[in-house]
C-alpha positions as semicolon CSV with decimal commas, in nm:
position;residue;x (nm);y (nm);z (nm)
1;M;-1,380;-1,207;-0,525
2;P;-1,169;-0,918;-0,388
3;W;-0,803;-0,974;-0,325
4;L;-0,651;-0,952;0,022
5;E;-0,377;-0,722;0,052
6;V;-0,128;-0,881;0,322
7;E;0,153;-0,624;0,415
8;T;0,404;-0,479;0,653
9;K;0,558;-0,137;0,649
10;V;0,897;-0,053;0,785
11;K;1,073;0,283;0,858
12;I;1,407;0,274;0,676
13;H;1,671;0,455;0,830
14;N;1,956;0,387;0,587
15;A;1,798;0,374;0,228
16;A;2,140;0,250;0,043
17;D;2,171;-0,016;0,287
18;M;1,821;-0,157;0,255
19;R;1,856;-0,126;-0,121
20;R;2,181;-0,341;-0,087
21;R;2,001;-0,617;0,136
22;V;1,675;-0,609;-0,097
23;L;1,894;-0,680;-0,427
24;K;2,014;-1,013;-0,259
25;I;1,682;-1,140;-0,213
26;A;1,485;-0,982;-0,485
27;V;1,502;-0,866;-0,844
28;F;1,445;-0,484;-0,943
29;A;1,117;-0,459;-1,142
30;K;1,078;-0,059;-1,184
31;K;1,082;0,269;-1,059
32;R;0,809;0,540;-1,071
33;K;0,651;0,843;-0,896
34;K;0,309;0,797;-0,746
35;A;0,086;1,076;-0,659
36;D;-0,216;0,991;-0,469
37;D;-0,495;1,220;-0,382
38;Y;-0,687;1,096;-0,054
39;F;-1,062;1,164;0,061
40;S;-1,210;1,057;0,368
41;I;-1,482;1,099;0,615
42;K;-1,379;1,253;0,945
43;R;-1,508;1,152;1,275
44;N;-1,380;1,353;1,601
45;G;-1,117;1,526;1,377
46;Y;-0,970;1,202;1,239
47;P;-1,007;1,008;0,931
48;H;-1,244;0,715;0,959
49;K;-1,309;0,603;0,596
50;A;-1,099;0,689;0,317
51;F;-1,032;0,607;-0,057
52;R;-0,747;0,742;-0,292
53;I;-0,737;0,858;-0,655
54;R;-0,388;0,799;-0,844
55;A;-0,349;0,957;-1,193
56;T;-0,180;0,738;-1,429
57;S;-0,084;0,848;-1,806
58;D;-0,402;0,735;-1,933
59;E;-0,652;0,691;-1,663
60;F;-0,744;0,730;-1,295
61;V;-0,721;0,441;-1,046
62;V;-0,961;0,453;-0,760
63;N;-0,859;0,230;-0,448
64;F;-1,017;0,172;-0,113
65;K;-0,942;-0,101;0,146
66;K;-1,129;-0,252;0,400
67;W;-0,956;-0,332;0,725
68;L;-0,989;-0,687;0,834
69;K;-0,855;-0,619;1,183
70;K;-0,938;-0,960;1,318
71;Y;-0,641;-1,108;1,087
72;W;-0,409;-0,826;1,189
73;S;-0,102;-0,901;1,405
74;K;0,177;-0,681;1,559
75;D;0,379;-0,723;1,249
76;I;0,119;-0,763;0,937
77;V;-0,199;-0,608;0,834
78;V;-0,475;-0,753;0,620
79;K;-0,710;-0,543;0,419
80;Q;-0,955;-0,630;0,145
81;E;-0,870;-0,433;-0,142
82;F;-1,101;-0,278;-0,423
83;E;-0,984;-0,089;-0,730
84;F;-1,125;0,026;-1,057
85;N;-1,046;0,288;-1,342
86;L;-1,201;0,591;-1,458
87;K;-1,150;0,731;-1,804
88;G;-1,103;1,108;-1,775
89;R;-1,132;1,388;-1,564
90;E;-1,514;1,409;-1,603
91;H;-1,541;1,083;-1,454
92;V;-1,334;1,160;-1,178
93;E;-1,530;1,479;-1,102
94;H;-1,868;1,292;-1,100
95;L;-1,747;1,046;-0,883
96;L;-1,612;1,288;-0,644
97;E;-1,928;1,474;-0,642
98;L;-2,124;1,173;-0,518
99;F;-1,859;1,106;-0,260
100;R;-1,871;1,460;-0,123
101;D;-2,254;1,439;-0,107
102;L;-2,185;1,115;0,136
103;G;-1,966;1,325;0,331
104;F;-1,598;1,277;0,213
105;S;-1,361;1,539;0,176
106;E;-1,013;1,598;0,038
107;W;-0,770;1,473;0,290
108;I;-0,431;1,452;0,185
109;R;-0,194;1,431;-0,111
110;K;0,096;1,173;-0,097
111;T;0,398;1,192;-0,320
112;K;0,650;0,899;-0,333
113;I;0,898;0,763;-0,555
114;S;0,883;0,382;-0,536
115;E;1,128;0,120;-0,629
116;S;0,949;-0,202;-0,685
117;Y;1,125;-0,555;-0,623
118;R;1,010;-0,903;-0,685
119;Y;1,119;-1,146;-0,421
120;K;1,337;-1,428;-0,588
121;K;1,153;-1,725;-0,359
122;D;0,797;-1,630;-0,461
123;G;0,719;-1,375;-0,726
124;R;0,400;-1,260;-0,580
125;A;0,568;-1,099;-0,309
126;N;0,630;-0,729;-0,409
127;I;0,897;-0,529;-0,205
128;E;0,903;-0,172;-0,229
129;I;1,144;0,118;-0,123
130;N;0,940;0,438;-0,084
131;N;1,065;0,792;-0,035
132;V;0,776;0,950;0,083
133;E;0,778;1,333;0,052
134;H;0,805;1,494;0,374
135;L;0,811;1,167;0,572
136;G;1,140;0,965;0,432
137;F;1,214;0,645;0,346
138;F;0,987;0,322;0,407
139;L;1,001;-0,042;0,312
140;E;0,676;-0,195;0,241
141;I;0,613;-0,589;0,160
142;E;0,281;-0,679;-0,010
143;Y;0,138;-1,007;-0,105
144;L;-0,186;-1,018;-0,273
145;C;-0,404;-1,303;-0,249
146;Q;-0,720;-1,491;-0,177
147;M;-0,828;-1,572;0,169
148;H;-0,739;-1,925;0,164
149;E;-0,352;-1,814;0,088
150;M;-0,359;-1,550;0,380
151;Q;-0,121;-1,793;0,635
152;K;0,095;-1,831;0,320
153;A;0,134;-1,465;0,259
154;K;0,215;-1,410;0,628
155;G;0,476;-1,658;0,633
156;V;0,616;-1,518;0,341
157;I;0,623;-1,173;0,463
158;R;0,787;-1,286;0,773
159;Q;1,059;-1,472;0,598
160;I;1,133;-1,160;0,411
161;L;1,136;-0,951;0,720
162;E;1,376;-1,225;0,869
163;E;1,636;-1,207;0,542
164;L;1,611;-0,829;0,552
165;E;1,715;-0,831;0,944
166;V;1,431;-0,605;0,970
167;K;1,424;-0,518;1,377
168;Q;1,040;-0,545;1,503
169;N;1,047;-0,187;1,643
170;D;1,119;-0,046;1,277
171;I;0,775;-0,190;1,157
172;D;0,523;0,105;1,137
173;N;0,195;-0,018;1,023
């Protein structure tokens, strides 16, 4: 059964201040650079369907998300997440050839430095401070869960937003 990704994203105006607030409620886990290549099908000039490929040290991770808009609210989005690994550049090229034949094309490369934190009250909640190249700093709060846990996940995310004193108009999903 695929996982649900319940999340919110917030524009950060002062990264040092947000980091200080996050460290009051969460424990630092890791810092790493992520480089993602996105591919999409465009409709009327805009991306309609998309997937990403992230290169790690020993494999490639393919990720795509199915938007579950009926569960969205103004502050939180819900997506069904699918992910699988490919071993080696040759497998990536074969997959890309298939997707190109289906109408996908290269869309964008997103590079970011991510600081990950685990929420002290619920370790399944992940908090990231992301410095996205050319866009600036964003906070991402994510909870991976099964369908029957979705309301709990939304509650935990809202609790974190409140504890971090995030203003509603800074939420940028």
